[in-house]
């Protein structure tokens, strides 16, 4: 049995992995997946890949592209979620701000530099026509840190996946003033280069298993209720999320990779646009 370390956020996108593990689908191939939830998100997971603390990561596209461009010895092995991520833009519930435009001068609460919440703040600012050089950040580590930051009167705003934060909007912790979808497929499967050099033969087996689960995921009886119960979501919210979410079973297209790189380059978040082989495996 070969052990493979894998990390991902504790969110509904990753349920196919957990179902496959619970049903021993990887162990049937001689692979034991050692899963670790990383609530801090993409910035933390990119660091874990770079430091060799994990073999695989289910990670946001823009975050891993930026990280690899800056020297992270990792590769994208496949798109995982082919649809965009809907980023909710939040303020404290008692705030007088009611629109995205009201946030122009405010700080952004982010999990860490290089995270999705960091990079998407630039995308949102560019979409609004703001000067992205004026953005200021407060590092809050994770969702719990954002709750503490915003409710303590920081006057920052916070971007996080729309449906993950929906219960916090419903219970009066946050107010959502808008949404910002990613301009590309949102999650990829990335691997540390050392793992690819030493255990590359495991990758097709892992992908074959997870691709089977994701291709059939929406057809699982009562999957909406399972998701709602496991992730403490309202059923109607999960049903809306499911209708808008599609999983991918193929490597990222070069034109999408180049579009991500170009947008990050335009925002001065990476220095150069690099060739596809820098990012894509094999």
PDB file of C-alpha atoms in Angstrom:
ATOM      1  CA  UNK A   1       0.000   0.000   0.000  1.00  0.00           C
ATOM      2  CA  UNK A   2       1.498   3.351  -1.087  1.00  0.00           C
ATOM      3  CA  UNK A   3       0.627   6.366   1.090  1.00  0.00           C
ATOM      4  CA  UNK A   4      -0.040   9.678  -0.652  1.00  0.00           C
ATOM      5  CA  UNK A   5      -0.407  12.897   1.364  1.00  0.00           C
ATOM      6  CA  UNK A   6      -3.128  15.218   0.067  1.00  0.00           C
ATOM      7  CA  UNK A   7      -4.563  18.514   1.308  1.00  0.00           C
ATOM      8  CA  UNK A   8      -7.682  20.523   0.531  1.00  0.00           C
ATOM      9  CA  UNK A   9     -10.096  23.015   2.033  1.00  0.00           C
ATOM     10  CA  UNK A  10     -12.871  21.638   4.286  1.00  0.00           C
ATOM     11  CA  UNK A  11     -15.582  22.622   1.815  1.00  0.00           C
ATOM     12  CA  UNK A  12     -18.286  20.940  -0.234  1.00  0.00           C
ATOM     13  CA  UNK A  13     -16.198  20.913  -3.441  1.00  0.00           C
ATOM     14  CA  UNK A  14     -14.065  18.139  -1.991  1.00  0.00           C
ATOM     15  CA  UNK A  15     -16.806  15.697  -0.995  1.00  0.00           C
ATOM     16  CA  UNK A  16     -16.026  13.414  -3.997  1.00  0.00           C
ATOM     17  CA  UNK A  17     -12.584  12.752  -2.485  1.00  0.00           C
ATOM     18  CA  UNK A  18     -14.055  11.854   0.882  1.00  0.00           C
ATOM     19  CA  UNK A  19     -16.693   9.567  -0.609  1.00  0.00           C
ATOM     20  CA  UNK A  20     -14.017   7.764  -2.619  1.00  0.00           C
ATOM     21  CA  UNK A  21     -11.856   7.346   0.481  1.00  0.00           C
ATOM     22  CA  UNK A  22     -14.785   6.161   2.604  1.00  0.00           C
ATOM     23  CA  UNK A  23     -15.564   3.533  -0.022  1.00  0.00           C
ATOM     24  CA  UNK A  24     -11.891   2.414  -0.190  1.00  0.00           C
ATOM     25  CA  UNK A  25     -11.744   3.229  -3.903  1.00  0.00           C
ATOM     26  CA  UNK A  26      -8.098   4.290  -3.714  1.00  0.00           C
ATOM     27  CA  UNK A  27      -7.102   1.403  -1.463  1.00  0.00           C
ATOM     28  CA  UNK A  28      -8.466  -0.958  -4.120  1.00  0.00           C
ATOM     29  CA  UNK A  29      -5.622   0.434  -6.290  1.00  0.00           C
ATOM     30  CA  UNK A  30      -3.051  -0.034  -3.524  1.00  0.00           C
ATOM     31  CA  UNK A  31      -3.094   3.655  -2.567  1.00  0.00           C
ATOM     32  CA  UNK A  32      -3.845   5.065   0.876  1.00  0.00           C
ATOM     33  CA  UNK A  33      -4.738   8.750   0.700  1.00  0.00           C
ATOM     34  CA  UNK A  34      -3.734  10.641   3.844  1.00  0.00           C
ATOM     35  CA  UNK A  35      -6.091  13.657   3.710  1.00  0.00           C
ATOM     36  CA  UNK A  36      -5.551  16.835   5.734  1.00  0.00           C
ATOM     37  CA  UNK A  37      -8.065  19.702   5.834  1.00  0.00           C
ATOM     38  CA  UNK A  38      -6.409  23.118   5.491  1.00  0.00           C
ATOM     39  CA  UNK A  39      -8.906  25.822   6.520  1.00  0.00           C
ATOM     40  CA  UNK A  40      -6.288  28.530   5.861  1.00  0.00           C
ATOM     41  CA  UNK A  41      -6.741  27.847   2.134  1.00  0.00           C
ATOM     42  CA  UNK A  42      -4.593  28.175  -0.955  1.00  0.00           C
ATOM     43  CA  UNK A  43      -1.681  30.223   0.384  1.00  0.00           C
ATOM     44  CA  UNK A  44      -1.030  27.671   3.110  1.00  0.00           C
ATOM     45  CA  UNK A  45      -1.447  24.709   0.732  1.00  0.00           C
ATOM     46  CA  UNK A  46       0.953  26.224  -1.811  1.00  0.00           C
ATOM     47  CA  UNK A  47       3.529  26.546   0.981  1.00  0.00           C
ATOM     48  CA  UNK A  48       2.948  22.910   1.984  1.00  0.00           C
ATOM     49  CA  UNK A  49       3.579  21.790  -1.609  1.00  0.00           C
ATOM     50  CA  UNK A  50       6.715  23.899  -1.783  1.00  0.00           C
ATOM     51  CA  UNK A  51       8.044  22.564   1.515  1.00  0.00           C
ATOM     52  CA  UNK A  52       7.276  18.932   0.639  1.00  0.00           C
ATOM     53  CA  UNK A  53       4.714  18.634   3.451  1.00  0.00           C
ATOM     54  CA  UNK A  54       2.142  17.254   1.011  1.00  0.00           C
ATOM     55  CA  UNK A  55       2.257  15.325  -2.249  1.00  0.00           C
ATOM     56  CA  UNK A  56      -1.016  16.595  -3.721  1.00  0.00           C
ATOM     57  CA  UNK A  57      -3.235  19.611  -3.186  1.00  0.00           C
ATOM     58  CA  UNK A  58      -6.729  20.571  -4.346  1.00  0.00           C
ATOM     59  CA  UNK A  59      -5.938  24.215  -4.801  1.00  0.00           C
ATOM     60  CA  UNK A  60      -7.242  27.397  -6.413  1.00  0.00           C
ATOM     61  CA  UNK A  61      -6.041  27.915  -9.981  1.00  0.00           C
ATOM     62  CA  UNK A  62      -4.816  31.491  -9.635  1.00  0.00           C
ATOM     63  CA  UNK A  63      -2.985  30.719  -6.392  1.00  0.00           C
ATOM     64  CA  UNK A  64      -0.972  27.775  -7.683  1.00  0.00           C
ATOM     65  CA  UNK A  65      -0.196  29.492 -10.996  1.00  0.00           C
ATOM     66  CA  UNK A  66       1.237  32.454  -9.093  1.00  0.00           C
ATOM     67  CA  UNK A  67       3.144  30.162  -6.723  1.00  0.00           C
ATOM     68  CA  UNK A  68       4.669  28.000  -9.490  1.00  0.00           C
ATOM     69  CA  UNK A  69       5.559  31.129 -11.451  1.00  0.00           C
ATOM     70  CA  UNK A  70       7.520  32.289  -8.406  1.00  0.00           C
ATOM     71  CA  UNK A  71       9.424  29.017  -8.070  1.00  0.00           C
ATOM     72  CA  UNK A  72       7.191  26.521  -6.260  1.00  0.00           C
ATOM     73  CA  UNK A  73       8.522  23.111  -7.443  1.00  0.00           C
ATOM     74  CA  UNK A  74       5.080  21.742  -8.325  1.00  0.00           C
ATOM     75  CA  UNK A  75       2.913  21.017 -11.346  1.00  0.00           C
ATOM     76  CA  UNK A  76      -0.780  21.085 -12.182  1.00  0.00           C
ATOM     77  CA  UNK A  77      -1.862  17.546 -13.075  1.00  0.00           C
ATOM     78  CA  UNK A  78      -5.524  18.237 -13.866  1.00  0.00           C
ATOM     79  CA  UNK A  79      -8.440  20.633 -13.528  1.00  0.00           C
ATOM     80  CA  UNK A  80     -10.644  19.572 -10.606  1.00  0.00           C
ATOM     81  CA  UNK A  81     -13.558  22.040 -10.689  1.00  0.00           C
ATOM     82  CA  UNK A  82     -14.136  23.331 -14.213  1.00  0.00           C
ATOM     83  CA  UNK A  83     -16.680  26.022 -13.305  1.00  0.00           C
ATOM     84  CA  UNK A  84     -15.837  29.418 -11.750  1.00  0.00           C
ATOM     85  CA  UNK A  85     -15.779  30.017  -8.006  1.00  0.00           C
ATOM     86  CA  UNK A  86     -18.293  32.576  -6.791  1.00  0.00           C
ATOM     87  CA  UNK A  87     -16.533  34.797  -4.268  1.00  0.00           C
ATOM     88  CA  UNK A  88     -18.878  36.566  -1.869  1.00  0.00           C
ATOM     89  CA  UNK A  89     -17.723  40.019  -0.757  1.00  0.00           C
ATOM     90  CA  UNK A  90     -18.548  40.584   2.902  1.00  0.00           C
ATOM     91  CA  UNK A  91     -18.565  43.285   5.558  1.00  0.00           C
ATOM     92  CA  UNK A  92     -19.699  43.204   9.166  1.00  0.00           C
ATOM     93  CA  UNK A  93     -23.482  42.894   9.388  1.00  0.00           C
ATOM     94  CA  UNK A  94     -23.797  46.251  11.174  1.00  0.00           C
ATOM     95  CA  UNK A  95     -21.769  48.108   8.556  1.00  0.00           C
ATOM     96  CA  UNK A  96     -23.388  50.997   6.693  1.00  0.00           C
ATOM     97  CA  UNK A  97     -21.705  49.885   3.457  1.00  0.00           C
ATOM     98  CA  UNK A  98     -24.140  48.261   1.037  1.00  0.00           C
ATOM     99  CA  UNK A  99     -22.332  47.943  -2.309  1.00  0.00           C
ATOM    100  CA  UNK A 100     -18.954  46.947  -3.693  1.00  0.00           C
ATOM    101  CA  UNK A 101     -18.284  50.574  -4.646  1.00  0.00           C
ATOM    102  CA  UNK A 102     -18.567  51.546  -0.967  1.00  0.00           C
ATOM    103  CA  UNK A 103     -15.408  49.482  -0.269  1.00  0.00           C
ATOM    104  CA  UNK A 104     -12.997  51.374  -2.508  1.00  0.00           C
ATOM    105  CA  UNK A 105     -10.935  52.941   0.302  1.00  0.00           C
ATOM    106  CA  UNK A 106     -11.161  50.019   2.746  1.00  0.00           C
ATOM    107  CA  UNK A 107      -8.642  47.378   3.745  1.00  0.00           C
ATOM    108  CA  UNK A 108      -9.122  43.756   2.663  1.00  0.00           C
ATOM    109  CA  UNK A 109      -9.046  40.920   5.185  1.00  0.00           C
ATOM    110  CA  UNK A 110      -7.193  37.984   3.600  1.00  0.00           C
ATOM    111  CA  UNK A 111      -6.124  34.559   4.822  1.00  0.00           C
ATOM    112  CA  UNK A 112      -2.516  35.138   3.718  1.00  0.00           C
ATOM    113  CA  UNK A 113      -0.489  36.632   0.878  1.00  0.00           C
ATOM    114  CA  UNK A 114      -0.833  34.530  -2.277  1.00  0.00           C
ATOM    115  CA  UNK A 115      -4.181  33.128  -1.169  1.00  0.00           C
ATOM    116  CA  UNK A 116      -7.353  33.229  -3.228  1.00  0.00           C
ATOM    117  CA  UNK A 117      -8.774  35.943  -0.981  1.00  0.00           C
ATOM    118  CA  UNK A 118      -5.654  38.012  -1.692  1.00  0.00           C
ATOM    119  CA  UNK A 119      -5.499  37.495  -5.457  1.00  0.00           C
ATOM    120  CA  UNK A 120      -9.241  37.850  -6.032  1.00  0.00           C
ATOM    121  CA  UNK A 121      -9.180  41.198  -4.224  1.00  0.00           C
ATOM    122  CA  UNK A 122      -7.012  42.400  -7.123  1.00  0.00           C
ATOM    123  CA  UNK A 123      -9.365  40.883  -9.701  1.00  0.00           C
ATOM    124  CA  UNK A 124     -12.345  42.545  -8.038  1.00  0.00           C
ATOM    125  CA  UNK A 125     -10.555  45.901  -7.765  1.00  0.00           C
ATOM    126  CA  UNK A 126      -9.577  45.741 -11.429  1.00  0.00           C
ATOM    127  CA  UNK A 127     -13.173  44.870 -12.355  1.00  0.00           C
ATOM    128  CA  UNK A 128     -14.325  47.975 -10.453  1.00  0.00           C
ATOM    129  CA  UNK A 129     -11.763  50.235 -12.128  1.00  0.00           C
ATOM    130  CA  UNK A 130      -9.908  50.924  -8.868  1.00  0.00           C
ATOM    131  CA  UNK A 131      -6.161  51.549  -8.573  1.00  0.00           C
ATOM    132  CA  UNK A 132      -4.914  48.136  -7.473  1.00  0.00           C
ATOM    133  CA  UNK A 133      -1.694  49.698  -6.138  1.00  0.00           C
ATOM    134  CA  UNK A 134      -3.821  51.277  -3.407  1.00  0.00           C
ATOM    135  CA  UNK A 135      -5.051  47.967  -1.961  1.00  0.00           C
ATOM    136  CA  UNK A 136      -4.150  47.342   1.680  1.00  0.00           C
ATOM    137  CA  UNK A 137      -4.435  44.005   3.469  1.00  0.00           C
ATOM    138  CA  UNK A 138      -4.950  42.557   6.926  1.00  0.00           C
ATOM    139  CA  UNK A 139      -3.966  38.893   7.375  1.00  0.00           C
ATOM    140  CA  UNK A 140      -6.614  36.927   9.284  1.00  0.00           C
ATOM    141  CA  UNK A 141      -5.506  33.298   8.527  1.00  0.00           C
ATOM    142  CA  UNK A 142      -8.901  31.665   8.039  1.00  0.00           C
ATOM    143  CA  UNK A 143     -12.667  32.087   8.189  1.00  0.00           C
ATOM    144  CA  UNK A 144     -12.714  32.200  12.002  1.00  0.00           C
ATOM    145  CA  UNK A 145     -10.111  34.953  11.855  1.00  0.00           C
ATOM    146  CA  UNK A 146     -12.291  36.878   9.414  1.00  0.00           C
ATOM    147  CA  UNK A 147     -15.267  36.638  11.759  1.00  0.00           C
ATOM    148  CA  UNK A 148     -13.180  38.021  14.621  1.00  0.00           C
ATOM    149  CA  UNK A 149     -11.659  40.753  12.438  1.00  0.00           C
ATOM    150  CA  UNK A 150     -14.861  42.061  10.886  1.00  0.00           C
ATOM    151  CA  UNK A 151     -17.040  41.845  13.980  1.00  0.00           C
ATOM    152  CA  UNK A 152     -14.433  43.660  16.114  1.00  0.00           C
ATOM    153  CA  UNK A 153     -14.850  46.814  14.035  1.00  0.00           C
ATOM    154  CA  UNK A 154     -11.891  46.582  11.636  1.00  0.00           C
ATOM    155  CA  UNK A 155     -13.985  48.046   8.789  1.00  0.00           C
ATOM    156  CA  UNK A 156     -12.216  45.655   6.404  1.00  0.00           C
ATOM    157  CA  UNK A 157     -14.041  43.616   3.782  1.00  0.00           C
ATOM    158  CA  UNK A 158     -13.542  39.916   3.213  1.00  0.00           C
ATOM    159  CA  UNK A 159     -13.856  37.693   0.140  1.00  0.00           C
ATOM    160  CA  UNK A 160     -14.646  33.993   0.557  1.00  0.00           C
ATOM    161  CA  UNK A 161     -16.623  31.347  -1.304  1.00  0.00           C
ATOM    162  CA  UNK A 162     -20.265  32.477  -1.480  1.00  0.00           C
ATOM    163  CA  UNK A 163     -21.950  29.326  -0.209  1.00  0.00           C
ATOM    164  CA  UNK A 164     -19.415  28.565   2.526  1.00  0.00           C
ATOM    165  CA  UNK A 165     -20.136  31.964   4.071  1.00  0.00           C
ATOM    166  CA  UNK A 166     -23.897  31.914   3.375  1.00  0.00           C
ATOM    167  CA  UNK A 167     -24.764  30.626   6.895  1.00  0.00           C
ATOM    168  CA  UNK A 168     -22.793  33.562   8.347  1.00  0.00           C
ATOM    169  CA  UNK A 169     -24.819  35.963   6.205  1.00  0.00           C
ATOM    170  CA  UNK A 170     -28.054  34.243   7.226  1.00  0.00           C
ATOM    171  CA  UNK A 171     -27.247  34.408  10.952  1.00  0.00           C
ATOM    172  CA  UNK A 172     -26.307  38.097  10.894  1.00  0.00           C
ATOM    173  CA  UNK A 173     -22.526  37.792  11.290  1.00  0.00           C
ATOM    174  CA  UNK A 174     -21.709  39.129   7.801  1.00  0.00           C
ATOM    175  CA  UNK A 175     -23.475  41.250   5.220  1.00  0.00           C
ATOM    176  CA  UNK A 176     -22.763  40.364   1.597  1.00  0.00           C
ATOM    177  CA  UNK A 177     -22.485  43.434  -0.627  1.00  0.00           C
ATOM    178  CA  UNK A 178     -21.781  41.581  -3.876  1.00  0.00           C
ATOM    179  CA  UNK A 179     -20.097  38.674  -5.610  1.00  0.00           C
ATOM    180  CA  UNK A 180     -17.044  38.261  -7.830  1.00  0.00           C
ATOM    181  CA  UNK A 181     -16.715  35.067  -9.918  1.00  0.00           C
ATOM    182  CA  UNK A 182     -13.311  33.800 -10.981  1.00  0.00           C
ATOM    183  CA  UNK A 183     -12.692  34.338 -14.715  1.00  0.00           C
ATOM    184  CA  UNK A 184     -11.465  30.719 -15.056  1.00  0.00           C
ATOM    185  CA  UNK A 185     -11.981  27.144 -13.765  1.00  0.00           C
ATOM    186  CA  UNK A 186     -11.476  27.467 -10.041  1.00  0.00           C
ATOM    187  CA  UNK A 187      -9.763  24.358  -8.595  1.00  0.00           C
ATOM    188  CA  UNK A 188      -6.939  22.193  -9.899  1.00  0.00           C
ATOM    189  CA  UNK A 189      -5.085  19.151  -8.613  1.00  0.00           C
ATOM    190  CA  UNK A 190      -1.431  20.059  -8.100  1.00  0.00           C
ATOM    191  CA  UNK A 191       1.484  17.801  -7.196  1.00  0.00           C
ATOM    192  CA  UNK A 192       4.891  18.367  -5.685  1.00  0.00           C
ATOM    193  CA  UNK A 193       7.639  17.708  -8.256  1.00  0.00           C
ATOM    194  CA  UNK A 194       9.439  15.249  -5.995  1.00  0.00           C
ATOM    195  CA  UNK A 195       6.280  13.157  -5.791  1.00  0.00           C
ATOM    196  CA  UNK A 196       5.945  13.285  -9.592  1.00  0.00           C
ATOM    197  CA  UNK A 197       9.558  12.202  -9.988  1.00  0.00           C
ATOM    198  CA  UNK A 198       9.327   9.282  -7.561  1.00  0.00           C
ATOM    199  CA  UNK A 199       5.697   8.121  -7.706  1.00  0.00           C
ATOM    200  CA  UNK A 200       4.409   9.314 -11.078  1.00  0.00           C
ATOM    201  CA  UNK A 201       2.877   5.890 -11.727  1.00  0.00           C
ATOM    202  CA  UNK A 202       0.320   6.504  -8.979  1.00  0.00           C
ATOM    203  CA  UNK A 203      -1.055   9.655 -10.594  1.00  0.00           C
ATOM    204  CA  UNK A 204      -3.125   8.012 -13.382  1.00  0.00           C
ATOM    205  CA  UNK A 205      -4.720   5.679 -10.811  1.00  0.00           C
ATOM    206  CA  UNK A 206      -5.607   8.560  -8.482  1.00  0.00           C
ATOM    207  CA  UNK A 207      -7.039  10.596 -11.351  1.00  0.00           C
ATOM    208  CA  UNK A 208      -9.019   7.671 -12.722  1.00  0.00           C
ATOM    209  CA  UNK A 209     -10.676   7.095  -9.345  1.00  0.00           C
ATOM    210  CA  UNK A 210     -11.533  10.739  -8.609  1.00  0.00           C
ATOM    211  CA  UNK A 211     -12.680  11.366 -12.187  1.00  0.00           C
ATOM    212  CA  UNK A 212     -15.105   8.455 -11.908  1.00  0.00           C
ATOM    213  CA  UNK A 213     -16.523   9.925  -8.716  1.00  0.00           C
ATOM    214  CA  UNK A 214     -16.806  13.496 -10.015  1.00  0.00           C
ATOM    215  CA  UNK A 215     -18.361  12.461 -13.326  1.00  0.00           C
ATOM    216  CA  UNK A 216     -21.102  10.592 -11.444  1.00  0.00           C
ATOM    217  CA  UNK A 217     -21.324  12.894  -8.421  1.00  0.00           C
ATOM    218  CA  UNK A 218     -24.510  14.768  -9.296  1.00  0.00           C
ATOM    219  CA  UNK A 219     -26.336  11.499 -10.009  1.00  0.00           C
ATOM    220  CA  UNK A 220     -25.797  10.142  -6.483  1.00  0.00           C
ATOM    221  CA  UNK A 221     -29.247   9.760  -4.876  1.00  0.00           C
ATOM    222  CA  UNK A 222     -29.983  12.582  -2.381  1.00  0.00           C
ATOM    223  CA  UNK A 223     -26.489  14.038  -2.833  1.00  0.00           C
ATOM    224  CA  UNK A 224     -27.966  17.475  -2.144  1.00  0.00           C
ATOM    225  CA  UNK A 225     -29.171  16.357   1.289  1.00  0.00           C
ATOM    226  CA  UNK A 226     -25.846  14.668   2.021  1.00  0.00           C
ATOM    227  CA  UNK A 227     -23.979  17.875   1.197  1.00  0.00           C
ATOM    228  CA  UNK A 228     -26.373  20.048   3.195  1.00  0.00           C
ATOM    229  CA  UNK A 229     -26.014  17.835   6.268  1.00  0.00           C
ATOM    230  CA  UNK A 230     -22.246  17.370   6.122  1.00  0.00           C
ATOM    231  CA  UNK A 231     -21.438  21.015   5.466  1.00  0.00           C
ATOM    232  CA  UNK A 232     -24.256  22.572   7.539  1.00  0.00           C
ATOM    233  CA  UNK A 233     -25.867  24.314   4.570  1.00  0.00           C
ATOM    234  CA  UNK A 234     -29.465  25.039   3.662  1.00  0.00           C
ATOM    235  CA  UNK A 235     -30.772  22.536   1.118  1.00  0.00           C
ATOM    236  CA  UNK A 236     -31.827  25.232  -1.359  1.00  0.00           C
ATOM    237  CA  UNK A 237     -28.362  26.809  -1.204  1.00  0.00           C
ATOM    238  CA  UNK A 238     -26.681  23.483  -1.930  1.00  0.00           C
ATOM    239  CA  UNK A 239     -29.079  22.856  -4.811  1.00  0.00           C
ATOM    240  CA  UNK A 240     -28.183  26.239  -6.304  1.00  0.00           C
ATOM    241  CA  UNK A 241     -24.472  25.546  -5.814  1.00  0.00           C
ATOM    242  CA  UNK A 242     -24.759  22.100  -7.429  1.00  0.00           C
ATOM    243  CA  UNK A 243     -26.559  23.552 -10.451  1.00  0.00           C
ATOM    244  CA  UNK A 244     -23.679  25.998 -11.014  1.00  0.00           C
ATOM    245  CA  UNK A 245     -20.771  23.618 -10.342  1.00  0.00           C
ATOM    246  CA  UNK A 246     -19.097  21.256 -12.793  1.00  0.00           C
ATOM    247  CA  UNK A 247     -16.083  19.067 -12.111  1.00  0.00           C
ATOM    248  CA  UNK A 248     -13.325  18.621 -14.665  1.00  0.00           C
ATOM    249  CA  UNK A 249     -11.661  15.389 -15.741  1.00  0.00           C
ATOM    250  CA  UNK A 250      -8.915  16.728 -18.015  1.00  0.00           C
ATOM    251  CA  UNK A 251      -5.676  18.678 -17.862  1.00  0.00           C
ATOM    252  CA  UNK A 252      -6.019  22.461 -17.935  1.00  0.00           C
ATOM    253  CA  UNK A 253      -6.103  23.889 -21.445  1.00  0.00           C
ATOM    254  CA  UNK A 254      -3.056  25.947 -22.399  1.00  0.00           C
ATOM    255  CA  UNK A 255      -5.190  28.914 -23.436  1.00  0.00           C
ATOM    256  CA  UNK A 256      -6.801  29.003 -19.974  1.00  0.00           C
ATOM    257  CA  UNK A 257      -3.404  28.794 -18.282  1.00  0.00           C
ATOM    258  CA  UNK A 258      -2.124  31.630 -20.443  1.00  0.00           C
ATOM    259  CA  UNK A 259      -5.203  33.734 -19.666  1.00  0.00           C
ATOM    260  CA  UNK A 260      -4.618  33.257 -15.925  1.00  0.00           C
ATOM    261  CA  UNK A 261      -0.953  34.163 -16.291  1.00  0.00           C
ATOM    262  CA  UNK A 262      -1.727  37.222 -18.393  1.00  0.00           C
ATOM    263  CA  UNK A 263      -4.279  38.537 -15.884  1.00  0.00           C
ATOM    264  CA  UNK A 264      -1.835  38.040 -12.991  1.00  0.00           C
ATOM    265  CA  UNK A 265       0.907  39.704 -15.029  1.00  0.00           C
ATOM    266  CA  UNK A 266      -1.324  42.672 -15.853  1.00  0.00           C
ATOM    267  CA  UNK A 267      -1.895  43.087 -12.111  1.00  0.00           C
ATOM    268  CA  UNK A 268       1.880  42.940 -11.423  1.00  0.00           C
ATOM    269  CA  UNK A 269       1.372  39.768  -9.370  1.00  0.00           C
ATOM    270  CA  UNK A 270       3.826  37.730 -11.468  1.00  0.00           C
ATOM    271  CA  UNK A 271       6.892  38.981 -13.336  1.00  0.00           C
ATOM    272  CA  UNK A 272       6.591  37.137 -16.655  1.00  0.00           C
ATOM    273  CA  UNK A 273       4.301  34.844 -18.626  1.00  0.00           C
ATOM    274  CA  UNK A 274       6.081  31.487 -18.745  1.00  0.00           C
ATOM    275  CA  UNK A 275       5.700  28.485 -21.079  1.00  0.00           C
ATOM    276  CA  UNK A 276       3.045  25.859 -20.296  1.00  0.00           C
ATOM    277  CA  UNK A 277       5.583  23.186 -19.381  1.00  0.00           C
ATOM    278  CA  UNK A 278       6.520  25.308 -16.351  1.00  0.00           C
ATOM    279  CA  UNK A 279       3.071  24.583 -14.918  1.00  0.00           C
ATOM    280  CA  UNK A 280       1.527  21.504 -16.523  1.00  0.00           C
ATOM    281  CA  UNK A 281       2.345  17.801 -16.041  1.00  0.00           C
ATOM    282  CA  UNK A 282       3.445  15.851 -17.957  1.00  0.00           C
TER     283      UNK A 282
END
